[in-house]
Coordinates of C-alpha atoms in Angstrom, one line a residue:
Chain A
M1 CA 159.0 151.9 -30.3
E2 CA 157.6 148.2 -29.5
R3 CA 158.7 145.7 -27.4
I4 CA 157.5 142.8 -28.9
E5 CA 159.1 140.0 -27.7
H6 CA 160.4 139.7 -24.3
R7 CA 162.6 136.1 -22.9
A8 CA 164.2 135.6 -19.9
S9 CA 168.1 134.3 -21.6
F10 CA 171.3 133.3 -19.6
G11 CA 170.4 135.8 -16.4
G12 CA 169.2 138.6 -18.9
Y13 CA 166.8 139.8 -21.6
Q14 CA 166.5 138.8 -25.4
D15 CA 164.1 141.3 -26.5
V16 CA 162.7 142.2 -30.3
Y17 CA 161.4 145.5 -30.9
R18 CA 159.6 146.8 -33.8
H19 CA 159.8 150.7 -34.5
E20 CA 159.1 153.3 -37.7
S21 CA 162.7 153.7 -39.2
K22 CA 162.7 157.0 -40.4
T23 CA 165.8 156.4 -42.9
L24 CA 164.4 153.4 -44.4
G25 CA 160.6 154.6 -44.5
C26 CA 159.1 151.4 -42.9
A27 CA 158.5 149.7 -39.7
M28 CA 161.7 147.2 -38.6
N29 CA 162.2 145.1 -36.3
F30 CA 165.3 144.7 -34.4
S31 CA 166.9 142.2 -31.6
V32 CA 168.3 143.3 -28.5
Y33 CA 170.2 141.4 -25.7
L34 CA 170.3 142.9 -22.2
P35 CA 172.7 140.7 -20.2
P36 CA 172.1 140.6 -16.4
D37 CA 174.8 143.4 -16.1
A38 CA 172.6 145.9 -17.6
E39 CA 170.7 146.0 -14.8
K40 CA 173.3 148.2 -12.8
D41 CA 175.4 149.8 -15.7
R42 CA 175.4 151.2 -19.1
L43 CA 177.1 148.6 -21.5
P44 CA 178.9 148.7 -24.7
V45 CA 177.0 147.3 -27.8
L46 CA 178.2 144.6 -30.2
Y47 CA 176.1 144.9 -33.4
W48 CA 175.8 142.1 -35.5
L49 CA 174.9 142.1 -39.0
S50 CA 173.0 138.6 -40.7
G51 CA 173.2 137.1 -44.2
L52 CA 171.2 136.9 -47.1
T53 CA 167.4 135.5 -46.2
C54 CA 168.1 136.5 -42.7
N55 CA 165.8 138.5 -40.5
E56 CA 166.3 139.6 -36.6
Q57 CA 165.6 136.2 -35.8
N58 CA 168.6 133.9 -37.0
F59 CA 171.1 135.1 -35.0
I60 CA 169.0 135.3 -31.7
T61 CA 168.0 131.8 -32.0
K62 CA 170.5 130.1 -33.8
A63 CA 174.2 131.3 -32.6
G64 CA 174.4 131.2 -28.9
A65 CA 175.7 134.3 -28.4
Q66 CA 173.7 135.2 -25.4
R67 CA 176.0 133.3 -23.0
Y68 CA 178.8 135.0 -24.0
A69 CA 177.0 138.6 -24.1
A70 CA 176.1 137.9 -20.5
E71 CA 179.5 137.2 -19.4
H72 CA 181.2 140.1 -20.9
G73 CA 178.9 142.2 -20.1
V74 CA 177.9 143.5 -23.4
I75 CA 174.6 144.3 -25.3
L76 CA 173.8 142.4 -28.3
V77 CA 171.8 143.6 -30.9
A78 CA 171.0 142.2 -34.5
P79 CA 168.8 144.2 -37.0
D80 CA 166.8 143.1 -40.1
T81 CA 168.8 142.5 -43.3
S82 CA 166.4 145.1 -45.3
P83 CA 163.5 147.3 -45.0
R84 CA 160.3 145.0 -45.3
G85 CA 156.9 145.7 -46.4
E86 CA 154.1 145.9 -49.0
G87 CA 155.5 148.9 -50.0
V88 CA 159.2 148.4 -50.4
A89 CA 160.6 147.3 -53.6
N90 CA 161.1 143.6 -54.1
D91 CA 162.6 140.9 -56.1
P92 CA 161.7 137.3 -56.4
A93 CA 165.2 136.3 -56.3
Y94 CA 167.1 135.3 -52.7
D95 CA 169.5 137.4 -53.0
L96 CA 168.3 140.5 -54.3
G97 CA 165.7 142.8 -52.3
Q98 CA 164.3 142.6 -49.2
G99 CA 166.2 140.3 -47.2
A100 CA 169.3 141.2 -49.1
G101 CA 169.8 144.9 -48.1
F102 CA 173.7 144.4 -48.3
Y103 CA 174.1 147.2 -46.1
L104 CA 174.9 150.1 -48.7
N105 CA 172.7 153.5 -49.7
A106 CA 171.2 152.4 -52.8
T107 CA 171.1 155.3 -55.7
E108 CA 169.3 153.2 -58.4
E109 CA 165.6 152.6 -59.2
P110 CA 163.3 150.9 -57.9
W111 CA 165.2 150.8 -54.5
A112 CA 166.8 154.1 -53.9
K113 CA 164.0 155.2 -51.7
H114 CA 163.8 152.0 -49.1
F115 CA 167.4 150.6 -49.3
R116 CA 169.5 152.8 -47.0
M117 CA 170.7 150.2 -44.7
Y118 CA 173.6 151.9 -44.4
D119 CA 172.5 155.1 -43.0
Y120 CA 170.2 152.9 -40.6
I121 CA 173.3 150.9 -39.3
V122 CA 175.7 153.7 -39.1
K123 CA 173.1 156.4 -37.5
E124 CA 169.6 155.7 -36.8
L125 CA 170.1 152.5 -34.9
P126 CA 172.9 153.4 -32.5
E127 CA 171.4 156.5 -32.2
L128 CA 168.2 154.9 -31.4
I129 CA 170.0 152.1 -28.9
E130 CA 172.1 154.8 -26.9
A131 CA 168.8 157.0 -26.0
E132 CA 166.3 154.1 -25.4
F133 CA 169.3 151.3 -24.0
P134 CA 171.5 151.2 -21.1
A135 CA 173.8 151.6 -22.9
T136 CA 177.3 153.2 -23.4
E137 CA 179.0 154.6 -26.9
A138 CA 181.5 152.1 -26.8
R139 CA 180.7 150.1 -30.4
A140 CA 182.1 147.2 -32.1
I141 CA 180.7 145.4 -34.8
S142 CA 180.4 141.7 -36.5
G143 CA 178.1 139.7 -38.9
H144 CA 178.2 137.1 -41.2
S145 CA 178.3 136.3 -45.1
M146 CA 176.9 139.6 -46.2
G147 CA 176.8 141.3 -43.1
G148 CA 180.4 140.1 -42.7
H149 CA 180.4 142.4 -45.5
G150 CA 178.5 144.9 -44.1
A151 CA 180.4 144.5 -40.8
L152 CA 183.8 145.0 -42.6
T153 CA 182.9 148.1 -44.8
I154 CA 181.1 150.0 -42.1
A155 CA 184.0 149.8 -39.5
L156 CA 186.6 150.8 -42.3
K157 CA 184.6 153.9 -43.7
N158 CA 184.0 155.1 -40.2
P159 CA 186.7 155.8 -38.4
G160 CA 186.5 156.1 -34.8
R161 CA 183.1 154.6 -34.3
Y162 CA 183.9 151.2 -33.6
K163 CA 186.2 149.9 -30.9
S164 CA 186.3 146.6 -33.4
V165 CA 185.1 144.5 -35.7
S166 CA 184.9 141.0 -36.8
A167 CA 183.7 139.0 -39.2
F168 CA 182.1 135.9 -40.2
S169 CA 182.5 133.9 -43.9
P170 CA 182.3 137.4 -45.0
I171 CA 181.7 138.6 -48.7
V172 CA 185.2 140.7 -48.8
A173 CA 185.2 141.4 -52.3
P174 CA 181.7 142.4 -53.4
S175 CA 182.6 143.8 -56.8
Q176 CA 184.3 140.6 -57.9
V177 CA 181.7 138.0 -57.0
P178 CA 178.5 137.2 -58.3
W179 CA 176.4 138.1 -55.3
G180 CA 178.3 141.3 -55.1
E181 CA 178.1 142.0 -58.6
K182 CA 174.2 141.5 -58.8
A183 CA 173.2 143.5 -55.9
F184 CA 175.5 146.3 -56.6
T185 CA 174.2 147.0 -60.4
A186 CA 170.8 146.8 -58.9
Y187 CA 171.2 149.1 -56.0
L188 CA 174.3 151.4 -57.3
G189 CA 174.1 151.2 -61.3
E190 CA 176.6 150.1 -63.7
D191 CA 179.6 152.5 -62.5
R192 CA 182.0 150.3 -61.1
E193 CA 183.7 153.4 -59.4
A194 CA 180.6 153.7 -57.2
W195 CA 181.0 150.2 -56.2
K196 CA 184.3 150.4 -54.4
A197 CA 182.8 152.5 -51.6
Y198 CA 180.8 149.5 -50.3
D199 CA 183.7 146.7 -51.0
A200 CA 186.4 146.1 -48.2
V201 CA 188.7 144.9 -50.1
E202 CA 189.0 148.4 -52.1
L203 CA 187.9 150.2 -48.6
V204 CA 191.1 148.8 -47.0
K205 CA 193.4 150.1 -49.3
T206 CA 192.8 153.8 -48.3
A207 CA 191.4 153.3 -44.2
S208 CA 192.7 156.0 -42.6
E209 CA 192.2 154.2 -39.2
R210 CA 193.8 150.6 -38.9
L211 CA 191.5 148.6 -36.8
P212 CA 192.4 145.2 -36.3
L213 CA 190.2 142.4 -38.3
L214 CA 189.7 139.4 -36.9
V215 CA 187.9 136.8 -40.0
E216 CA 186.7 133.4 -39.2
Q217 CA 186.1 131.5 -42.6
G218 CA 185.1 127.6 -42.3
L219 CA 187.3 125.7 -45.5
G220 CA 184.2 123.6 -46.0
D221 CA 181.9 126.5 -46.7
E222 CA 179.9 125.8 -50.1
F223 CA 180.8 129.5 -51.2
L224 CA 183.9 129.9 -50.2
E225 CA 185.3 130.0 -53.6
T226 CA 182.9 131.5 -55.5
Q227 CA 181.5 134.3 -53.1
L228 CA 183.9 135.2 -50.3
K229 CA 187.5 134.5 -51.6
P230 CA 188.7 135.7 -48.4
H231 CA 192.4 135.7 -50.1
L232 CA 191.5 138.8 -51.7
L233 CA 190.7 140.7 -48.5
Q234 CA 194.5 139.2 -47.1
A235 CA 196.5 140.3 -50.1
A236 CA 194.9 143.6 -49.6
C237 CA 196.1 144.0 -46.0
D238 CA 199.2 142.5 -47.0
A239 CA 200.0 145.3 -49.3
V240 CA 199.3 148.2 -46.7
G241 CA 200.1 146.4 -43.7
H242 CA 196.6 146.6 -42.3
K243 CA 196.3 144.0 -39.2
L244 CA 194.0 140.9 -40.3
V245 CA 193.3 137.8 -38.0
L246 CA 192.1 135.3 -41.0
N247 CA 191.1 132.0 -39.3
M248 CA 190.6 129.5 -41.7
R249 CA 188.3 126.6 -39.9
S250 CA 189.0 123.1 -41.5
G251 CA 185.7 120.9 -41.9
Y252 CA 182.9 123.8 -41.1
D253 CA 180.4 125.1 -43.5
H254 CA 178.3 128.5 -43.9
S255 CA 176.0 127.8 -41.2
Y256 CA 175.1 129.0 -37.8
Y257 CA 176.9 125.7 -36.6
F258 CA 180.0 127.5 -37.6
I259 CA 179.2 130.3 -35.9
A260 CA 177.8 129.4 -32.8
S261 CA 181.0 127.5 -32.8
F262 CA 183.4 130.8 -32.6
I263 CA 181.1 133.2 -31.6
G264 CA 182.5 132.7 -28.2
A265 CA 185.7 133.9 -29.0
H266 CA 184.5 136.9 -31.1
V267 CA 182.4 138.0 -27.9
A268 CA 185.1 137.6 -25.8
W269 CA 187.8 139.5 -28.8
H270 CA 185.3 142.7 -28.8
A271 CA 184.8 142.9 -25.2
K272 CA 188.4 143.5 -24.5
A273 CA 188.4 146.1 -27.2
L274 CA 185.1 147.7 -25.5
R275 CA 187.0 147.5 -22.4
G276 CA 190.2 150.0 -24.2
E277 CA 192.3 147.1 -24.7
A278 CA 194.2 146.4 -27.9
N279 CA 192.7 142.9 -29.0
P280 CA 194.4 141.0 -31.6
P281 CA 196.0 138.4 -31.7
S282 CA 192.9 136.1 -31.2
V283 CA 193.9 132.5 -32.4
S284 CA 197.2 132.7 -34.6
P285 CA 196.9 133.8 -37.7
D286 CA 199.2 130.7 -39.1
A287 CA 196.5 128.3 -37.4
H288 CA 194.9 128.1 -41.1
L289 CA 194.4 125.0 -41.8
A290 CA 194.5 122.9 -38.8
T291 CA 192.3 124.2 -35.8
G292 CA 188.8 122.9 -34.9
V293 CA 187.8 119.9 -36.6
R294 CA 189.2 116.2 -37.6
Chain B
M1 CA 170.6 104.1 -42.1
E2 CA 171.6 107.2 -44.3
R3 CA 173.3 110.4 -43.4
I4 CA 171.7 113.8 -44.5
E5 CA 173.3 116.3 -43.1
H6 CA 176.7 116.8 -41.6
R7 CA 177.9 119.9 -40.3
A8 CA 181.2 120.6 -38.1
S9 CA 180.2 122.0 -34.5
F10 CA 182.4 122.8 -32.0
G11 CA 185.1 120.8 -32.9
G12 CA 183.1 117.6 -33.5
Y13 CA 180.3 116.6 -36.0
Q14 CA 176.6 117.5 -36.2
D15 CA 175.0 114.6 -38.4
V16 CA 171.6 114.4 -38.9
Y17 CA 170.6 110.2 -40.3
R18 CA 167.2 109.4 -41.3
H19 CA 166.4 104.9 -41.4
E20 CA 163.4 102.6 -41.8
S21 CA 162.0 102.5 -38.5
K22 CA 160.8 99.1 -37.5
T23 CA 159.0 99.1 -34.2
L24 CA 157.4 102.6 -36.3
G25 CA 156.4 101.3 -39.0
C26 CA 158.0 104.4 -41.6
A27 CA 161.2 106.5 -42.3
M28 CA 162.5 108.3 -39.1
N29 CA 165.2 111.1 -39.0
F30 CA 167.6 111.3 -35.6
S31 CA 170.0 113.6 -34.8
V32 CA 173.7 112.7 -33.4
Y33 CA 176.2 114.9 -32.3
L34 CA 179.5 113.3 -31.9
P35 CA 181.8 115.0 -29.7
P36 CA 185.7 115.8 -30.8
D37 CA 186.9 112.8 -28.6
A38 CA 185.0 109.9 -30.4
E39 CA 187.0 109.8 -32.9
K40 CA 189.3 108.4 -30.7
D41 CA 186.8 107.0 -27.8
R42 CA 183.8 105.3 -27.5
L43 CA 181.3 107.8 -24.9
P44 CA 178.2 107.8 -23.2
V45 CA 175.1 109.2 -24.8
L46 CA 172.5 111.7 -23.7
Y47 CA 169.2 111.2 -25.8
W48 CA 167.0 114.2 -26.0
L49 CA 163.4 114.3 -26.6
S50 CA 161.6 117.2 -27.7
G51 CA 158.2 118.6 -27.0
L52 CA 154.7 119.2 -29.3
T53 CA 155.6 120.2 -32.4
C54 CA 159.2 119.4 -33.0
N55 CA 161.8 117.6 -35.3
E56 CA 164.7 116.3 -34.5
Q57 CA 166.4 119.8 -35.3
N58 CA 164.5 122.0 -32.8
F59 CA 167.3 120.8 -30.0
I60 CA 170.3 120.6 -32.5
T61 CA 169.9 124.5 -33.7
K62 CA 168.5 126.3 -30.7
A63 CA 169.9 124.6 -27.4
G64 CA 173.5 125.4 -28.4
A65 CA 174.2 121.7 -26.3
Q66 CA 176.8 121.0 -28.8
R67 CA 179.3 123.1 -26.9
Y68 CA 178.6 121.4 -23.5
A69 CA 178.8 117.6 -25.3
A70 CA 182.1 118.6 -26.5
E71 CA 183.3 119.8 -23.2
H72 CA 182.3 116.9 -21.4
G73 CA 182.8 114.0 -23.9
V74 CA 178.9 113.0 -24.5
I75 CA 177.2 112.3 -27.7
L76 CA 173.9 113.9 -28.4
V77 CA 171.1 112.1 -30.0
A78 CA 167.7 113.7 -30.8
P79 CA 164.7 112.0 -32.4
D80 CA 161.7 113.2 -33.8
T81 CA 158.8 113.2 -31.9
S82 CA 156.1 110.9 -33.6
P83 CA 156.4 108.6 -36.5
R84 CA 155.4 110.7 -39.7
G85 CA 154.7 110.4 -43.7
E86 CA 151.7 109.8 -45.5
G87 CA 150.4 106.5 -44.5
V88 CA 150.6 107.4 -40.5
A89 CA 147.5 108.1 -38.9
N90 CA 147.3 112.1 -38.0
D91 CA 145.4 114.5 -36.5
P92 CA 145.0 118.5 -37.5
A93 CA 145.5 119.8 -34.2
Y94 CA 149.2 120.4 -33.3
D95 CA 148.7 118.2 -29.7
L96 CA 147.9 115.0 -31.4
G97 CA 149.0 112.6 -34.2
Q98 CA 152.0 113.7 -35.7
G99 CA 155.1 116.0 -33.8
A100 CA 153.0 114.5 -30.6
G101 CA 153.7 110.8 -30.0
F102 CA 153.5 111.4 -26.4
Y103 CA 156.3 108.5 -26.3
L104 CA 154.0 106.1 -25.0
N105 CA 153.1 102.6 -27.6
A106 CA 149.1 103.5 -28.6
T107 CA 146.7 100.3 -28.1
E108 CA 143.7 102.3 -30.0
E109 CA 143.0 103.3 -33.4
P110 CA 144.0 104.7 -36.0
W111 CA 147.4 105.4 -33.9
A112 CA 148.5 101.6 -32.3
K113 CA 150.0 100.5 -35.9
H114 CA 152.7 103.3 -35.7
F115 CA 152.4 105.3 -32.6
R116 CA 154.8 103.0 -30.9
M117 CA 157.7 106.0 -29.6
Y118 CA 158.1 104.3 -26.1
D119 CA 159.3 101.1 -27.9
Y120 CA 161.2 103.3 -30.3
I121 CA 163.3 105.5 -27.8
V122 CA 163.5 102.7 -25.3
K123 CA 164.7 99.6 -27.5
E124 CA 164.9 100.4 -31.2
L125 CA 167.3 103.6 -31.3
P126 CA 169.8 102.4 -28.7
E127 CA 170.4 99.7 -30.5
L128 CA 170.9 101.3 -33.5
I129 CA 173.0 104.1 -31.7
E130 CA 175.0 101.3 -29.6
A131 CA 175.8 99.4 -33.1
E132 CA 176.7 102.2 -35.7
F133 CA 178.5 104.8 -33.6
P134 CA 181.1 104.9 -31.0
A135 CA 178.8 105.0 -28.1
T136 CA 179.0 103.2 -25.1
E137 CA 176.1 101.2 -23.2
A138 CA 176.4 104.5 -20.6
R139 CA 173.1 106.3 -21.3
A140 CA 171.3 109.3 -19.8
I141 CA 168.0 111.2 -21.0
S142 CA 166.4 114.4 -21.1
G143 CA 163.9 116.3 -22.9
H144 CA 161.4 119.3 -22.9
S145 CA 157.8 119.7 -22.0
M146 CA 156.0 116.1 -24.2
G147 CA 159.5 115.4 -24.2
G148 CA 160.4 116.0 -20.6
H149 CA 157.1 113.7 -19.6
G150 CA 159.2 111.2 -22.1
A151 CA 162.0 111.1 -20.6
L152 CA 160.8 110.7 -16.7
T153 CA 158.5 108.5 -17.6
I154 CA 161.1 106.0 -19.4
A155 CA 163.9 106.3 -17.1
L156 CA 161.4 105.5 -14.3
K157 CA 159.7 102.4 -16.2
N158 CA 163.4 101.1 -16.9
P159 CA 165.7 100.8 -13.8
G160 CA 169.0 100.4 -14.8
R161 CA 168.9 101.3 -18.6
Y162 CA 169.8 105.0 -17.9
K163 CA 172.8 106.3 -15.6
S164 CA 171.0 109.7 -14.9
V165 CA 167.6 111.5 -16.2
S166 CA 166.2 114.9 -16.2
A167 CA 163.8 117.3 -17.7
F168 CA 162.8 120.8 -18.4
S169 CA 158.9 122.0 -18.0
P170 CA 158.0 118.4 -17.9
I171 CA 154.5 117.5 -18.1
V172 CA 154.6 115.9 -15.2
A173 CA 151.1 114.2 -14.7
P174 CA 149.5 114.1 -18.2
S175 CA 146.4 112.5 -16.7
Q176 CA 145.4 115.2 -14.7
V177 CA 146.1 118.0 -17.4
P178 CA 144.6 119.1 -21.0
W179 CA 147.2 117.9 -23.2
G180 CA 147.8 114.5 -21.9
E181 CA 144.0 114.0 -21.0
K182 CA 143.3 114.7 -25.1
A183 CA 146.7 112.6 -25.8
F184 CA 146.0 109.6 -23.8
T185 CA 142.1 109.5 -24.5
A186 CA 143.0 109.0 -28.0
Y187 CA 146.3 106.9 -28.1
L188 CA 145.1 104.7 -24.9
G189 CA 141.5 104.9 -24.4
E190 CA 138.9 106.0 -22.1
D191 CA 140.4 103.6 -19.3
R192 CA 142.4 105.8 -17.0
E193 CA 144.1 102.8 -15.2
A194 CA 145.8 102.4 -18.6
W195 CA 147.2 105.7 -18.3
K196 CA 149.0 105.3 -15.1
A197 CA 151.6 103.4 -17.0
Y198 CA 152.6 107.0 -19.1
D199 CA 152.4 109.2 -15.8
A200 CA 155.9 110.1 -13.8
V201 CA 153.6 111.3 -10.6
E202 CA 152.0 107.7 -10.8
L203 CA 155.4 105.9 -11.6
V204 CA 157.3 107.5 -8.8
K205 CA 155.2 105.9 -6.7
T206 CA 156.4 102.6 -7.4
A207 CA 159.9 102.9 -8.7
S208 CA 162.2 100.5 -8.1
E209 CA 165.2 102.4 -8.5
R210 CA 165.7 105.7 -6.7
L211 CA 167.2 107.6 -9.8
P212 CA 167.3 111.4 -8.8
L213 CA 165.5 113.3 -10.9
L214 CA 166.7 117.1 -12.2
V215 CA 163.6 119.2 -13.4
E216 CA 164.0 123.1 -14.1
Q217 CA 160.8 124.9 -14.6
G218 CA 160.7 128.6 -15.8
L219 CA 158.0 130.8 -13.5
G220 CA 157.4 132.8 -16.6
D221 CA 156.7 129.6 -18.5
E222 CA 152.8 130.0 -20.0
F223 CA 151.6 126.8 -19.5
L224 CA 153.0 126.6 -15.6
E225 CA 149.2 126.0 -14.1
T226 CA 147.8 124.4 -16.9
Q227 CA 149.7 121.9 -18.6
L228 CA 152.8 121.5 -16.0
K229 CA 152.2 121.5 -12.4
P230 CA 155.3 120.7 -11.2
H231 CA 154.3 120.5 -7.5
L232 CA 152.2 117.4 -8.2
L233 CA 155.4 115.7 -8.7
Q234 CA 157.3 116.9 -5.9
A235 CA 154.6 115.8 -3.9
A236 CA 154.4 112.7 -5.1
C237 CA 158.5 112.3 -4.3
D238 CA 158.5 114.2 -1.4
A239 CA 155.6 111.1 -0.5
V240 CA 158.0 108.4 -0.9
G241 CA 160.8 109.9 -0.5
H242 CA 162.7 109.9 -4.4
K243 CA 165.3 112.8 -4.8
L244 CA 163.9 115.5 -6.5
V245 CA 166.1 118.6 -7.7
L246 CA 163.3 120.9 -8.9
N247 CA 165.1 124.2 -9.9
M248 CA 162.3 126.8 -10.2
R249 CA 163.8 129.9 -12.4
S250 CA 162.3 133.4 -12.5
G251 CA 161.2 134.8 -15.2
Y252 CA 161.9 131.9 -17.8
D253 CA 159.1 131.1 -20.2
H254 CA 158.8 127.8 -22.0
S255 CA 161.0 128.3 -25.0
Y256 CA 164.4 127.0 -26.4
Y257 CA 165.9 130.7 -24.6
F258 CA 165.2 129.0 -21.2
I259 CA 166.4 125.5 -22.3
A260 CA 169.7 126.9 -23.6
S261 CA 170.1 129.3 -20.4
F262 CA 170.2 125.9 -18.3
I263 CA 171.7 122.9 -20.6
G264 CA 174.9 123.4 -19.7
A265 CA 174.4 122.8 -16.2
H266 CA 171.8 119.5 -17.1
V267 CA 174.9 118.3 -19.8
A268 CA 177.1 118.4 -16.7
W269 CA 175.3 116.7 -14.5
H270 CA 174.6 114.1 -16.6
A271 CA 178.0 113.7 -17.5
K272 CA 179.0 113.1 -13.9
A273 CA 176.4 110.2 -13.6
L274 CA 177.4 109.1 -16.8
R275 CA 181.6 108.5 -15.6
G276 CA 179.9 106.8 -12.6
E277 CA 180.0 110.0 -10.0
A278 CA 176.8 110.4 -8.1
N279 CA 174.8 113.5 -9.5
P280 CA 173.0 115.6 -7.4
P281 CA 173.0 118.1 -6.1
S282 CA 172.7 120.4 -9.5
V283 CA 171.6 123.7 -7.6
S284 CA 169.6 123.6 -4.2
P285 CA 166.3 123.3 -4.1
D286 CA 165.8 126.0 -2.1
A287 CA 167.2 127.6 -5.0
H288 CA 163.2 127.9 -5.9
L289 CA 162.1 131.3 -6.5
A290 CA 165.3 133.6 -6.6
T291 CA 167.5 131.7 -9.4
G292 CA 168.5 133.0 -12.7
V293 CA 167.2 136.2 -13.6
R294 CA 166.0 139.6 -12.3

């Protein structure tokens, strides 16, 4: 593991590391924000999963989350979004292959060898973080768009592993939208039964742990109706009585300006759960249409 | 004037506009952040001048200043750093020509026709902002590196025009460092007397208005000793009794991680002056070596 960036930020350090991932069979970058308290204590960790086309840089340069992590004493870890490199399969499209790992373990060729982001995020990365950094085993997870899908599905599939989960503009039902159908067909094959293992709307039906879900969604999001469809998650949660705080924010789009505007509330919410306190509500579920912006 | 970006951010809007600048003789982009209060009131304006290689995007995507502007009811305006386009003179180096306007009016060829960033920032841009947006005539100015030089020199040269001025990692004495010597030779010619009109350390000696200067400087800044030399500004201010709050921050580098960490304090400080209150101190001048980071 090699540190390739090291920058003072809000009294702590925003670092980037590079390591050889056994799970993915390639070199991977991930970012770690160590708040000032990390000098004296082991701290809980919030994992952030980014969206299509992103790498470990987008969240750390654009979200402004370091301020809140410093305030609440939370380590932030943001990995790359897929395996990378010349020996790794790829596709010219932005929504398949490198930069588009979808946080699953691929079973189809040519993807199966390297595209194992699910195992990387659930196992290898936290093992590394907890061994090499002043981190406790208290974990939270969040993400944006494809990464919101990753955060929700990974938390729902791993009871007891995360104290809290949230998402910005997540792909809640990949099996039912173009981004997900394309990626799942390529990575998992034609059999839609196999897709259910990576679909939040499907997983919530049978989740054994009822971790409350906090979802932030902009009403000006250009992908809202075609790719994101948060009402499908609302319906699935309502059907089984799974707690969902869905904040629909008037005017906000799919960009990091949206994430930056509400990441402080999410970090505070995760910090509460990471300290062992129950965390909902963060904003009333009825604030759907009128919050945030003129 | 055409609006080319419009994004909800912290309850307001982060917009980008494009207009034909008469001063510069080319099309120019500038960003405007309108906080939520801009819907009901005219608000004061903080101008941000970016550094070498930057355009109107760097500050708005990386500094996280919108949160503080929303909190304090201040409009943020961040222009591009030079004239641009195919018909505009350029140089292959990153520190001369397009992206490196140095906030002066060039007198030498091939620069004199378009490179009039001083007039653009002092006159044309604020006239446009005050005519087209819900802005008062209360102005503050800040910037980073080359833009810190721009903010300091423009405020010092225009008594009464700005309520406050600050800078991050500014080039305080361009006449004495390589970046400035190269740019001033090209834009202003060999006569070093002419350079004094755009050199903060020279201008502070004769400033008729004693606007307090707030300067933030990282001690881990890779350009500190070669290009920035804040001690020259300290000495010049001490010699004439000009108030300077110089915060030397242990560990911080020249990047936007540094700006993001302290922009909140600067916006608060400007907001105070823009409301008509006297503004120093913002952090003791003695906090030089020990603040901010382990």
